[in-house]
Coordinates of C-alpha atoms and ligand atoms in Angstrom, one line a residue:
M1 CA 10.7 -64.4 -10.1
H2 CA 13.2 -61.8 -8.6
E3 CA 11.9 -59.5 -11.2
V4 CA 8.2 -60.3 -10.8
I5 CA 8.8 -59.3 -7.4
A6 CA 10.6 -56.1 -8.0
T7 CA 8.1 -55.1 -10.1
H8 CA 5.4 -55.6 -7.5
R9 CA 7.2 -53.8 -5.0
V10 CA 7.1 -50.8 -6.9
G11 CA 3.4 -51.4 -7.9
F12 CA 2.3 -51.8 -4.4
R13 CA 4.1 -48.7 -2.9
L14 CA 2.4 -46.7 -5.6
L15 CA -1.1 -48.3 -4.9
K16 CA -0.3 -47.1 -1.1
K17 CA 0.4 -43.6 -2.4
I18 CA -2.7 -43.5 -4.6
H19 CA -4.7 -44.5 -1.8
E20 CA -3.2 -41.8 0.4
T21 CA -4.2 -39.5 -1.9
D22 CA -7.5 -40.6 -2.5
H23 CA -9.2 -43.1 -0.3
K24 CA -11.6 -43.7 -2.9
I25 CA -10.1 -44.7 -6.1
I26 CA -8.8 -48.5 -4.8
P27 CA -12.4 -49.1 -3.3
V28 CA -14.1 -48.4 -6.5
Y29 CA -11.7 -50.5 -8.7
L30 CA -12.2 -53.4 -6.4
L31 CA -15.8 -52.6 -6.9
Q32 CA -15.5 -52.9 -10.5
I33 CA -13.8 -56.5 -9.9
V34 CA -16.2 -58.0 -7.7
F35 CA -19.2 -56.6 -10.0
Q36 CA -17.7 -57.7 -13.1
L37 CA -17.0 -61.4 -11.7
A38 CA -20.0 -61.7 -10.1
Q39 CA -21.5 -60.8 -13.5
T40 CA -19.7 -63.3 -15.5
Y41 CA -19.9 -66.2 -12.7
I42 CA -23.8 -66.0 -12.0
S43 CA -24.3 -66.0 -15.7
L44 CA -22.8 -69.5 -15.9
F45 CA -24.5 -70.7 -12.9
L46 CA -27.8 -69.3 -14.2
T47 CA -27.2 -70.7 -17.9
A48 CA -26.2 -73.9 -16.6
G49 CA -29.5 -74.2 -14.6
L50 CA -31.5 -73.1 -17.8
V51 CA -30.1 -75.5 -20.4
D52 CA -31.3 -78.6 -17.9
A53 CA -34.5 -77.3 -17.3
L54 CA -35.4 -76.7 -20.7
R55 CA -33.5 -80.3 -21.4
L56 CA -35.9 -81.7 -18.8
G57 CA -38.8 -79.6 -20.0
E58 CA -39.6 -77.5 -16.8
F59 CA -40.8 -74.5 -18.6
R60 CA -41.8 -72.8 -15.4
Q61 CA -38.3 -72.9 -14.2
A62 CA -36.9 -71.9 -17.3
V63 CA -38.8 -68.5 -17.8
V64 CA -37.7 -68.0 -14.0
L65 CA -34.1 -68.5 -14.9
T66 CA -34.4 -66.7 -18.1
A67 CA -35.5 -63.5 -16.0
A68 CA -32.8 -64.1 -13.6
L69 CA -30.2 -64.3 -16.3
L70 CA -31.5 -61.0 -18.0
G71 CA -31.9 -59.7 -14.9
A72 CA -28.3 -60.4 -13.2
N73 CA -27.0 -59.3 -16.7
L74 CA -28.6 -55.8 -16.8
V75 CA -27.8 -55.1 -13.2
G76 CA -24.2 -56.3 -13.8
T77 CA -23.8 -54.5 -16.6
V78 CA -24.9 -51.1 -15.2
L79 CA -23.0 -51.5 -12.1
V80 CA -20.5 -52.3 -14.1
S81 CA -20.8 -48.8 -16.3
L82 CA -21.6 -46.8 -12.9
T83 CA -18.1 -48.0 -11.7
E84 CA -16.1 -47.3 -15.1
A85 CA -18.0 -43.7 -14.9
A86 CA -16.3 -43.3 -11.7
I87 CA -13.4 -44.7 -12.3
R88 CA -12.7 -42.5 -15.6
G89 CA -12.4 -39.6 -13.3
L90 CA -10.8 -41.0 -10.4
R91 CA -8.1 -41.9 -13.3
N92 CA -7.8 -38.5 -13.9
V93 CA -7.1 -37.5 -10.5
A94 CA -4.6 -40.5 -10.2
G95 CA -2.5 -39.3 -13.2
L96 CA -2.6 -36.0 -11.8
A97 CA -1.4 -37.4 -8.4
I98 CA 2.1 -37.6 -10.0
F99 CA 2.7 -34.2 -10.9
V100 CA 1.5 -33.4 -7.4
W101 CA 3.9 -35.6 -5.9
L102 CA 6.8 -34.7 -7.9
R103 CA 6.1 -30.5 -7.1
E104 CA 5.9 -31.4 -3.6
K105 CA 9.0 -33.1 -3.5
T106 CA 10.7 -30.5 -5.7
F107 CA 9.5 -27.5 -3.7
S108 CA 10.6 -29.4 -0.5
M109 CA 14.1 -30.1 -1.6
D110 CA 16.7 -27.7 -1.2
Y111 CA 17.8 -25.8 -4.4
E112 CA 21.6 -27.1 -4.6
T113 CA 19.7 -30.6 -5.3
M114 CA 17.1 -29.5 -7.3
E115 CA 19.4 -27.1 -9.3
N116 CA 22.1 -30.3 -9.8
P117 CA 21.8 -31.6 -13.6
E118 CA 21.4 -34.9 -12.6
V119 CA 18.2 -34.3 -10.2
A120 CA 16.7 -32.2 -12.9
E121 CA 17.4 -34.9 -15.5
K122 CA 15.5 -37.2 -13.0
I123 CA 12.2 -34.7 -12.5
A124 CA 12.1 -34.6 -16.1
F125 CA 12.3 -38.1 -16.8
S126 CA 10.0 -39.1 -14.5
E127 CA 7.4 -36.7 -15.5
K128 CA 7.6 -37.1 -19.6
T129 CA 8.0 -40.9 -19.3
S130 CA 5.2 -41.5 -16.9
D131 CA 3.3 -39.6 -18.8
A132 CA 4.1 -41.6 -22.2
Y133 CA 3.5 -44.5 -20.1
G134 CA -0.1 -43.7 -19.4
S135 CA 1.2 -42.9 -15.7
L136 CA -0.7 -44.0 -12.4
G137 CA -3.7 -44.4 -14.5
M138 CA -1.9 -47.5 -16.3
V139 CA -0.5 -48.9 -12.9
L140 CA -4.3 -49.2 -11.8
A141 CA -5.7 -50.2 -14.9
L142 CA -2.9 -53.1 -15.4
Y143 CA -3.7 -54.0 -11.6
R144 CA -7.5 -54.3 -12.0
D145 CA -7.3 -56.8 -14.7
I146 CA -4.5 -58.7 -12.7
F147 CA -6.8 -59.0 -9.6
Q148 CA -9.7 -59.8 -11.3
A149 CA -7.8 -62.3 -13.6
V150 CA -6.1 -63.8 -10.1
L151 CA -9.6 -64.0 -8.9
S152 CA -11.2 -65.7 -12.2
V153 CA -8.4 -68.1 -11.8
I154 CA -9.5 -68.9 -8.3
L155 CA -13.0 -69.3 -9.0
S156 CA -12.8 -71.2 -12.4
T157 CA -9.7 -73.3 -11.1
S158 CA -12.5 -74.4 -7.9
M159 CA -15.5 -74.9 -10.2
V160 CA -13.2 -77.5 -12.2
I161 CA -11.8 -79.2 -8.9
W162 CA -15.8 -79.4 -8.0
L163 CA -16.1 -80.6 -11.3
C164 CA -13.0 -83.6 -10.9
L165 CA -14.8 -84.3 -7.3
T166 CA -18.1 -85.3 -9.2
R167 CA -18.9 -89.0 -9.5
P168 CA -20.0 -90.8 -12.4
V169 CA -23.4 -93.0 -11.8
G170 CA -21.4 -96.4 -12.7
S171 CA -18.0 -97.5 -12.4
G172 CA -17.6 -100.5 -14.7
T173 CA -16.1 -98.8 -17.8
F174 CA -12.7 -97.6 -18.3
L175 CA -14.6 -94.2 -19.2
E176 CA -16.2 -94.2 -16.0
R177 CA -13.2 -95.0 -14.0
L178 CA -11.5 -92.4 -15.9
A179 CA -14.3 -89.6 -15.1
G180 CA -13.9 -90.6 -11.3
P181 CA -12.8 -88.0 -8.4
L182 CA -9.2 -89.1 -8.2
P183 CA -7.9 -89.8 -12.0
S184 CA -10.2 -86.9 -12.9
L185 CA -8.0 -84.3 -10.2
L186 CA -4.8 -86.2 -11.5
L187 CA -5.6 -85.3 -15.3
F188 CA -6.6 -81.6 -14.2
G189 CA -3.3 -81.2 -12.1
C190 CA -1.2 -82.5 -14.8
A191 CA -3.2 -80.0 -17.5
L192 CA -2.3 -77.0 -15.2
A193 CA 0.7 -78.1 -14.2
G194 CA 1.6 -78.1 -17.9
M195 CA 0.1 -75.2 -18.8
A196 CA 1.8 -73.4 -16.0
F197 CA 5.2 -74.5 -16.8
F198 CA 4.7 -73.7 -20.7
S199 CA 2.9 -70.3 -19.9
G200 CA 6.2 -69.6 -17.7
K201 CA 8.5 -70.4 -20.5
V202 CA 6.5 -68.1 -23.1
F203 CA 6.4 -65.3 -20.4
V204 CA 10.2 -65.5 -19.5
K205 CA 11.0 -65.8 -23.3
F206 CA 9.0 -63.2 -24.5
S207 CA 9.5 -60.7 -21.4
E208 CA 13.0 -60.8 -22.0
K209 CA 13.0 -59.8 -25.9
Q210 CA 10.1 -56.6 -24.7
K211 CA 12.7 -55.9 -21.8
A212 CA 15.7 -55.8 -24.1
Y213 CA 13.8 -53.7 -26.7
F214 CA 12.5 -51.6 -24.0
E215 CA 15.7 -50.7 -22.3
A216 CA 17.6 -50.2 -25.8
N217 CA 15.0 -47.4 -26.4
T218 CA 15.0 -45.8 -23.1
G219 CA 15.0 -41.9 -23.1
M220 CA 13.3 -42.2 -26.8
E221 CA 10.1 -40.1 -24.9
M222 CA 12.8 -37.5 -23.8
R223 CA 14.0 -36.8 -27.4
E224 CA 10.6 -36.9 -28.8
D225 CA 9.3 -34.5 -26.3
Y226 CA 12.3 -32.4 -26.4
L227 CA 11.8 -31.8 -30.6
L228 CA 8.5 -31.3 -30.4
N229 CA 7.6 -29.1 -27.3
Q230 CA 11.2 -27.4 -27.2
V231 CA 11.8 -27.1 -30.5
F232 CA 9.3 -27.1 -33.1
L233 CA 6.4 -25.5 -30.5
N234 CA 8.5 -23.1 -28.9
E235 CA 8.1 -19.8 -30.5
K236 CA 11.7 -18.5 -29.3
A237 CA 12.8 -21.6 -31.1
G238 CA 11.1 -20.8 -34.0
K239 CA 12.7 -17.3 -34.8
V240 CA 16.0 -18.8 -34.5
I241 CA 15.2 -21.8 -36.8
R242 CA 13.8 -19.3 -39.6
L243 CA 16.8 -16.7 -39.2
Y244 CA 19.3 -19.5 -39.6
G245 CA 17.3 -21.8 -41.7
M246 CA 17.9 -24.9 -39.5
Q247 CA 14.3 -26.1 -41.0
D248 CA 16.1 -29.1 -43.0
M249 CA 18.5 -30.2 -40.4
L250 CA 15.7 -30.5 -38.0
M251 CA 13.5 -32.2 -40.2
G252 CA 16.1 -34.8 -40.8
N253 CA 16.4 -35.3 -36.8
A254 CA 12.8 -35.6 -36.4
E255 CA 12.6 -38.0 -39.4
A256 CA 15.3 -40.1 -37.9
E257 CA 13.6 -40.1 -34.4
V258 CA 10.3 -41.0 -36.5
K259 CA 12.3 -44.2 -37.6
K260 CA 13.4 -45.0 -34.7
S261 CA 10.0 -45.3 -32.9
K262 CA 8.6 -46.9 -35.8
A263 CA 11.2 -49.3 -35.4
Y264 CA 10.8 -49.6 -31.9
W265 CA 6.7 -50.0 -32.2
G266 CA 7.3 -52.1 -34.9
G267 CA 9.3 -54.5 -32.9
M268 CA 7.7 -54.5 -29.6
F269 CA 4.1 -55.1 -31.6
D270 CA 5.5 -57.8 -33.5
V271 CA 7.1 -59.7 -30.1
M272 CA 3.7 -59.0 -28.5
R273 CA 2.2 -61.0 -31.3
R274 CA 4.0 -63.7 -31.0
T275 CA 3.2 -63.8 -27.5
I276 CA -0.1 -63.7 -28.2
Q277 CA -0.1 -66.3 -30.7
A278 CA 2.4 -68.7 -28.4
N279 CA -0.3 -68.4 -25.6
N280 CA -3.3 -69.0 -27.6
G281 CA -1.3 -72.4 -28.9
L282 CA -1.1 -73.2 -25.0
N283 CA -4.9 -72.5 -24.6
S284 CA -6.5 -74.3 -27.4
L285 CA -4.3 -77.4 -26.1
F286 CA -5.5 -76.7 -22.4
T287 CA -8.7 -76.6 -23.7
I288 CA -9.2 -79.7 -25.8
G289 CA -7.8 -81.2 -22.7
S290 CA -10.8 -79.7 -20.5
Y291 CA -13.7 -80.5 -22.8
L292 CA -12.8 -83.9 -23.0
L293 CA -12.8 -83.7 -19.3
V294 CA -15.9 -82.2 -19.1
T295 CA -17.6 -84.5 -21.7
V296 CA -16.4 -87.7 -20.1
K297 CA -18.3 -86.1 -17.1
V298 CA -21.3 -85.8 -19.1
V299 CA -21.0 -89.3 -20.8
T300 CA -20.7 -90.8 -17.5
K301 CA -23.6 -89.1 -16.0
A302 CA -21.4 -87.3 -13.6
I303 CA -22.7 -84.4 -14.7
T304 CA -25.9 -82.9 -16.2
V305 CA -25.8 -81.3 -19.8
G306 CA -26.6 -77.6 -18.0
A307 CA -23.4 -78.2 -16.3
F308 CA -21.2 -78.6 -19.1
T309 CA -22.0 -75.4 -20.5
Q310 CA -21.1 -73.9 -16.5
Y311 CA -17.8 -75.7 -16.8
V312 CA -16.6 -75.3 -20.1
G313 CA -17.6 -71.2 -19.6
A314 CA -15.1 -71.8 -16.5
L315 CA -12.1 -73.5 -18.3
N316 CA -12.5 -70.7 -21.0
Q317 CA -12.4 -68.1 -18.3
F318 CA -9.0 -69.6 -16.7
G319 CA -7.6 -69.9 -20.0
N320 CA -8.4 -65.8 -20.4
A321 CA -7.4 -65.0 -17.1
C322 CA -3.6 -67.2 -17.5
F323 CA -3.0 -64.9 -20.5
I324 CA -4.2 -61.7 -19.2
I325 CA -1.8 -62.1 -15.8
I326 CA 1.3 -62.9 -18.3
N327 CA 0.2 -59.8 -20.7
C328 CA -0.4 -57.3 -18.1
Q329 CA 2.7 -58.9 -15.8
V330 CA 4.9 -57.6 -18.7
R331 CA 3.1 -54.3 -19.2
L332 CA 3.2 -53.4 -15.6
R333 CA 7.1 -54.5 -15.2
N334 CA 7.7 -51.7 -18.3
V335 CA 5.7 -49.1 -16.4
C336 CA 7.2 -49.8 -12.8
T337 CA 10.6 -49.8 -14.8
Y338 CA 10.1 -46.2 -15.0
M339 CA 8.2 -45.6 -11.6
E340 CA 11.1 -46.9 -9.6
K341 CA 13.0 -44.2 -11.2
F342 CA 10.4 -41.7 -9.7
L343 CA 10.0 -43.2 -6.5
A344 CA 13.7 -43.1 -6.4
F345 CA 13.5 -39.4 -6.8
L346 CA 11.0 -39.0 -4.4
D347 CA 13.1 -40.9 -2.1
M348 CA 15.9 -38.7 -2.3
E349 CA 17.1 -36.8 0.7
G350 CA 18.5 -33.1 0.3
S351 CA 22.2 -32.2 1.1
H352 CA 21.5 -29.3 3.6
V353 CA 21.6 -29.3 7.2
K354 CA 18.0 -28.2 8.1
G355 CA 18.3 -25.9 11.2
T356 CA 15.7 -25.3 13.7
R357 CA 16.6 -22.3 15.6
A358 CA 14.0 -19.7 15.7
L359 CA 15.0 -16.1 14.2
E360 CA 15.1 -13.4 16.6
E361 CA 12.5 -11.1 15.5
R362 CA 13.6 -7.7 15.6
K363 CA 11.6 -4.4 14.2
D364 CA 14.7 -2.1 13.9
G365 CA 16.1 -4.5 11.1
A366 CA 19.0 -5.3 12.9
Y367 CA 20.1 -8.2 11.1
E368 CA 24.0 -8.5 10.7
L369 CA 25.2 -10.7 8.2
V370 CA 29.2 -11.6 7.5
F371 CA 30.7 -13.6 5.4
E372 CA 33.5 -15.5 7.2
D373 CA 36.3 -17.3 5.2
V374 CA 34.0 -18.4 2.5
S375 CA 35.1 -20.4 -0.3
F376 CA 32.8 -22.2 -2.1
R377 CA 32.6 -24.5 -5.4
Y378 CA 29.4 -26.1 -7.2
P379 CA 28.7 -29.8 -6.6
G380 CA 30.1 -31.7 -9.0
S381 CA 32.7 -29.1 -10.2
R382 CA 36.5 -29.3 -8.4
D383 CA 36.7 -24.9 -9.4
Y384 CA 36.5 -22.6 -6.7
V385 CA 33.8 -19.8 -8.0
L386 CA 34.3 -18.0 -4.6
K387 CA 37.7 -17.8 -2.7
H388 CA 38.4 -16.8 1.1
I389 CA 35.2 -13.7 1.0
D390 CA 35.3 -11.8 4.1
C391 CA 32.8 -9.2 4.7
R392 CA 30.3 -7.9 6.7
L393 CA 27.2 -6.2 5.3
N394 CA 26.3 -3.3 7.3
I395 CA 22.9 -3.2 8.9
R396 CA 20.5 -0.6 6.8
G397 CA 23.6 0.0 4.7
R398 CA 23.6 0.2 0.9
M399 CA 26.5 -2.4 -0.9
A400 CA 27.4 -3.0 -4.4
L401 CA 28.7 -6.0 -6.4
V402 CA 30.6 -5.4 -9.2
G403 CA 33.0 -7.3 -11.4
P404 CA 32.9 -8.8 -14.8
N405 CA 30.7 -11.6 -15.9
G406 CA 31.6 -15.1 -14.1
A407 CA 33.4 -13.4 -11.3
G408 CA 30.6 -14.9 -8.8
K409 CA 28.8 -11.9 -7.8
T410 CA 25.1 -14.1 -8.3
T411 CA 26.9 -17.0 -6.5
F412 CA 27.6 -14.5 -3.7
I413 CA 23.7 -13.8 -3.0
K414 CA 22.7 -17.7 -3.5
L415 CA 24.9 -18.2 -0.5
L416 CA 23.6 -15.8 1.2
C417 CA 20.0 -16.6 0.6
R418 CA 20.9 -20.2 1.5
L419 CA 20.3 -22.0 -1.7
Y420 CA 23.7 -23.2 -1.5
E421 CA 26.1 -23.8 1.4
P422 CA 29.3 -22.7 1.6
T423 CA 32.1 -25.5 0.8
E424 CA 34.6 -23.7 3.3
G425 CA 33.8 -20.9 5.8
R426 CA 30.4 -19.6 7.4
I427 CA 28.1 -17.3 6.8
T428 CA 26.7 -15.3 9.9
L429 CA 23.7 -13.8 11.2
N430 CA 24.3 -11.9 14.6
G431 CA 27.1 -14.1 15.2
V432 CA 25.4 -17.4 14.6
D433 CA 25.9 -19.7 11.5
I434 CA 22.8 -19.6 9.3
R435 CA 22.8 -23.0 9.1
E436 CA 21.4 -23.3 12.6
Y437 CA 18.1 -21.0 11.7
D438 CA 15.0 -22.4 10.7
E439 CA 15.8 -22.0 6.8
E440 CA 11.8 -20.4 6.1
A441 CA 12.1 -18.2 8.7
Y442 CA 16.0 -17.2 7.7
R443 CA 14.6 -16.8 4.2
A444 CA 11.8 -14.7 5.0
L445 CA 14.7 -11.8 5.9
F446 CA 15.4 -11.6 1.7
S447 CA 13.6 -9.9 -0.9
V448 CA 15.5 -10.8 -4.0
V449 CA 14.9 -9.8 -7.7
F450 CA 17.3 -12.0 -9.8
Q451 CA 18.1 -11.2 -13.5
D452 CA 16.3 -14.4 -14.2
F453 CA 13.0 -13.7 -12.7
K454 CA 10.0 -15.0 -13.2
L455 CA 6.2 -14.1 -13.1
L456 CA 3.7 -16.6 -13.3
A457 CA 0.8 -16.6 -15.5
F458 CA -1.5 -16.0 -12.6
S459 CA -3.3 -12.2 -11.7
V460 CA -1.0 -9.3 -11.1
W461 CA -2.4 -9.4 -7.6
E462 CA -1.2 -12.9 -7.3
N463 CA 2.1 -12.3 -8.8
I464 CA 2.7 -9.4 -6.3
T465 CA 1.6 -11.0 -3.3
A466 CA 3.5 -14.3 -3.9
G467 CA 1.5 -15.9 -1.4
F468 CA 1.5 -13.2 1.1
E469 CA -2.1 -11.5 2.1
R470 CA -3.7 -9.3 -0.3
D471 CA -3.4 -5.7 0.7
D472 CA -4.2 -3.6 -2.1
D473 CA -3.2 0.0 -0.5
K474 CA -0.2 -2.0 -0.2
I475 CA 0.4 -3.6 -3.7
W476 CA -0.2 -0.2 -5.4
K477 CA 2.5 1.4 -3.2
A478 CA 5.1 -1.4 -3.9
L479 CA 4.0 -1.0 -8.1
E480 CA 4.1 3.1 -7.6
Q481 CA 7.8 2.3 -5.9
A482 CA 8.7 -0.1 -8.7
D483 CA 7.6 2.4 -11.4
A484 CA 5.0 0.0 -12.5
A485 CA 1.8 1.2 -11.2
D486 CA 0.8 2.8 -14.7
I487 CA 1.4 -0.6 -16.2
V488 CA -1.1 -2.0 -14.4
K489 CA -3.3 1.0 -14.3
R490 CA -4.0 0.4 -18.1
M491 CA -4.6 -3.1 -17.8
P492 CA -8.3 -4.1 -18.5
K493 CA -8.9 -5.4 -14.7
Q494 CA -6.0 -3.6 -13.0
L495 CA -4.7 -5.9 -10.6
D496 CA -7.1 -8.8 -11.1
T497 CA -5.8 -8.9 -14.5
Y498 CA -4.2 -12.3 -16.1
L499 CA -0.4 -11.9 -17.2
Y500 CA 0.5 -14.0 -20.0
K501 CA -2.4 -15.9 -22.1
Y502 CA -1.7 -19.9 -20.6
L503 CA -4.6 -20.2 -17.9
E504 CA -6.9 -17.1 -19.0
D505 CA -7.1 -14.4 -21.6
G506 CA -4.5 -12.4 -19.6
V507 CA -2.3 -9.5 -21.1
E508 CA 1.1 -10.2 -22.7
I509 CA 3.6 -7.8 -21.3
S510 CA 7.1 -6.8 -22.2
G511 CA 10.0 -7.8 -20.6
G512 CA 10.7 -4.5 -18.9
E513 CA 7.5 -4.2 -17.7
A514 CA 7.6 -7.6 -16.3
Q515 CA 10.6 -6.3 -14.5
K516 CA 9.3 -3.6 -12.8
I517 CA 6.0 -6.1 -11.5
A518 CA 8.8 -8.3 -10.2
L519 CA 10.5 -5.5 -8.2
A520 CA 7.1 -4.4 -7.0
R521 CA 6.7 -8.2 -5.5
A522 CA 10.2 -8.0 -4.0
L523 CA 8.9 -4.7 -2.4
Y524 CA 5.8 -5.9 -1.4
K525 CA 7.4 -8.5 0.9
D526 CA 9.0 -5.7 2.8
A527 CA 11.8 -8.0 4.2
P528 CA 15.0 -6.5 6.3
V529 CA 17.3 -7.1 3.2
V530 CA 16.7 -6.0 -0.5
I531 CA 18.7 -7.8 -3.0
L532 CA 18.6 -6.8 -6.7
D533 CA 20.5 -8.9 -8.7
E534 CA 20.8 -7.1 -11.8
P535 CA 17.0 -6.3 -12.2
T536 CA 17.2 -4.0 -14.8
A537 CA 18.9 -5.8 -17.9
A538 CA 15.4 -5.5 -19.5
L539 CA 14.8 -1.9 -19.0
D540 CA 15.6 1.0 -21.2
P541 CA 18.4 3.2 -20.3
V542 CA 15.5 5.7 -19.1
A543 CA 13.4 3.1 -17.0
E544 CA 16.5 1.8 -15.5
A545 CA 17.9 5.4 -14.6
E546 CA 14.5 5.8 -13.1
V547 CA 14.6 2.6 -11.2
Y548 CA 18.1 3.6 -9.6
S549 CA 17.0 7.0 -8.4
R550 CA 14.3 5.5 -6.8
F551 CA 16.6 2.6 -5.4
Q552 CA 17.5 4.4 -2.1
E553 CA 13.8 4.9 -1.7
M554 CA 12.4 1.4 -2.2
V555 CA 15.1 0.1 0.4
E556 CA 14.9 2.6 3.0
G557 CA 15.4 1.6 6.7
K558 CA 16.5 -1.6 5.4
T559 CA 19.8 -3.4 4.2
G560 CA 20.0 -3.1 0.2
I561 CA 22.7 -5.5 -1.8
Y562 CA 23.0 -4.9 -5.2
I563 CA 24.2 -6.2 -8.7
S564 CA 24.8 -4.0 -11.4
H565 CA 26.2 -4.1 -14.8
R566 CA 25.9 -0.3 -14.8
M567 CA 29.0 1.1 -13.0
S568 CA 27.3 4.6 -12.5
S569 CA 24.5 3.2 -10.7
C570 CA 26.8 2.2 -8.0
Q571 CA 28.0 5.7 -7.0
F572 CA 25.5 6.2 -4.3
C573 CA 26.2 2.9 -2.6
D574 CA 27.9 3.1 1.1
E575 CA 30.3 0.0 0.1
I576 CA 31.3 -1.3 -3.3
L577 CA 32.7 -4.8 -3.4
V578 CA 34.8 -5.3 -6.5
F579 CA 34.5 -9.0 -7.4
H580 CA 37.3 -10.6 -9.9
E581 CA 37.6 -14.8 -10.1
G582 CA 36.0 -15.4 -7.0
E583 CA 37.6 -13.0 -5.2
I584 CA 36.9 -9.5 -3.6
I585 CA 40.1 -7.4 -5.1
E586 CA 38.8 -4.0 -4.1
R587 CA 36.6 -2.6 -1.5
G588 CA 35.2 0.9 -0.5
S589 CA 33.2 3.9 -1.6
H590 CA 33.0 5.1 -5.0
E591 CA 35.2 8.0 -4.4
K592 CA 38.2 5.8 -2.8
L593 CA 38.0 3.1 -5.6
H594 CA 37.9 5.8 -8.2
A595 CA 41.0 7.2 -6.4
L596 CA 42.8 3.8 -6.0
G597 CA 43.0 3.1 -9.8
G598 CA 42.9 -0.1 -10.1
K599 CA 40.2 -2.8 -11.5
Y600 CA 37.2 -0.6 -10.4
T601 CA 38.4 2.3 -12.3
E602 CA 39.1 0.0 -15.4
L603 CA 35.6 -1.2 -15.5
W604 CA 34.4 2.1 -14.9
D605 CA 36.5 3.9 -17.6
A606 CA 35.6 1.1 -20.0
Q607 CA 32.0 1.8 -19.7
A608 CA 32.3 5.3 -19.8
R609 CA 33.6 5.2 -23.3
Y610 CA 30.3 3.5 -24.2
Y611 CA 27.9 5.9 -22.2
A612 CA 30.1 9.2 -22.5
Ligands
ADP701 P1 28.4 -13.5 -12.1 O1 27.2 -13.4 -11.4 O2 29.4 -12.6 -11.4 O3 28.2 -13.3 -13.3 P2 28.2 -16.4 -11.3 O4 28.3 -16.3 -9.7 O5 27.0 -16.2 -11.8 O6 28.7 -14.5 -11.6 O7 29.1 -17.6 -11.7 C1 30.1 -17.3 -11.0 C2 31.0 -18.7 -11.7 O8 30.2 -19.9 -11.5 C3 30.6 -19.0 -13.5 O9 32.1 -19.4 -13.8 C4 29.7 -19.8 -13.5 O10 29.9 -20.6 -14.9 C5 30.0 -20.4 -12.5 N1 28.8 -21.4 -12.3 C6 27.3 -20.4 -12.1 N2 26.3 -21.2 -11.7 C7 26.6 -22.6 -11.6 C8 25.9 -23.9 -11.7 N3 24.9 -23.9 -11.2 N4 26.8 -24.9 -11.6 C9 28.1 -25.1 -11.7 N5 28.8 -23.8 -12.1 C10 28.2 -22.5 -12.2

């Protein structure tokens, strides 16, 4: 019982969310239930009347009732199919809603929470499994069947109670006494209680078995999805697979998955088949008992022969409805097990402090950023990635961060952009802890190009404006600055050309071209602080030199921070910070650091050997 309540708690919350997303969906489903039930039960009544009319030779009435029966069925069928057509469209809306909710939540949560592997796994899990289990469309369909079945049970039970209350013409014989209201009510009550009891037993037994199967195989869809989409259908993986001859190993993996899947579904279907058999057995017993009761009522003339068909129909409906309730409840529980995780994800609170302080708008770009004894370790990790960082970013200055891989440079930028919060110490903007500022307003200060920049399969202009208003002159200027104008000019529809071939027939671009467009996007934002985190990794040396020579111009009047693996490109920066194992071990101008003969010189000399 506990579990049934838990399932419906999840189910009703989902229904409420669906209703908030689209107010039409649930009313249309309810309408379909009403039409379907009305068609069934009106037909039962009309058939009963028709049989009686025929038996009594009232042919005119029989004709009217036949016409009414046909008419009711016709109208019912039309109405049900109309709602079905509407539902088909709306079901897709509901199916998509889950992805929209997921995205909304993902976008609204702080980056730190999102990057947490556990959370990333929760997102992927919710997405894949809810899809595999029919998502919200399935929840809606199951609830429709359950509601309809519950209403059908109420209607049919009321009819059968009505049948019990009918009185036989006489009261002398045993059968006539048995057909009296009280004994028949007692008989029906016992049959109902017996049916409920044994159905409950069947439900518990088989639902436990299904649950065991289900739980033992959780995550199966994730593995299947990974193999199919990330390995078999992924072009990049395709290259590696061929070059390393991994085909046999992967086919072995896939076969093992198919075997598991077969065993799972085979087992699941076997349990379902046995559930159906047990329910059918119970149903048959109940039907036999009910037929006897109705027959006794007819024989004792408590009801007419016509009414016999009506009550037998009602009892059939009752049996079917009970089976549907049990079956759908088990399926709903399976879907809700996944959906519960999804709702838990939606309920997750971010760990960041959400500041509210307004940002002082300064035309002169005088935003002074200071790291005050900042140390940081990633959530769940014990090792400090940054240790006691103290530094001031000179307004409108040029700062370069250099150091070996893993020294903490990107992490420094992530903290600065408030994607993560310092574990110790603080970062201030014009003397105020950055956590106090409104997050969005604070982030507006930065134009960042990360090494793993991402362009979307949208038009060029959408990629560059990235949500800001379109201004073609400004876009072309940004493209010129990023040395990408020629690339776009060569495209068939220039700024309106789509990138990649996902959504439209777009153009494929090389990594270097994409990087330049990403650079233009950062410049278009025109923020007071420009951060380039190894933005030229995909560029050839000539293009790279070109970008660097333009860097001064790109960040004219702004503060520029800059991570590069190419030491020579840092020379023109006012200050160079040398990172090593999470600490700033040297700082100063190129000349100063070079003269020092320390780590910077070591890095410089090491590179000079390759680029000499
Ligand atoms: P750099 O930019 O200097 O190459 P990073 O700042 O990217 O260095 O990384 C510094 C250290 O932090 C590395 O040891 C890296 O493995 C670790 N690290 C980076 N990102 C994460 C993360 N999301 N979770 C845990 N550790 C991370």
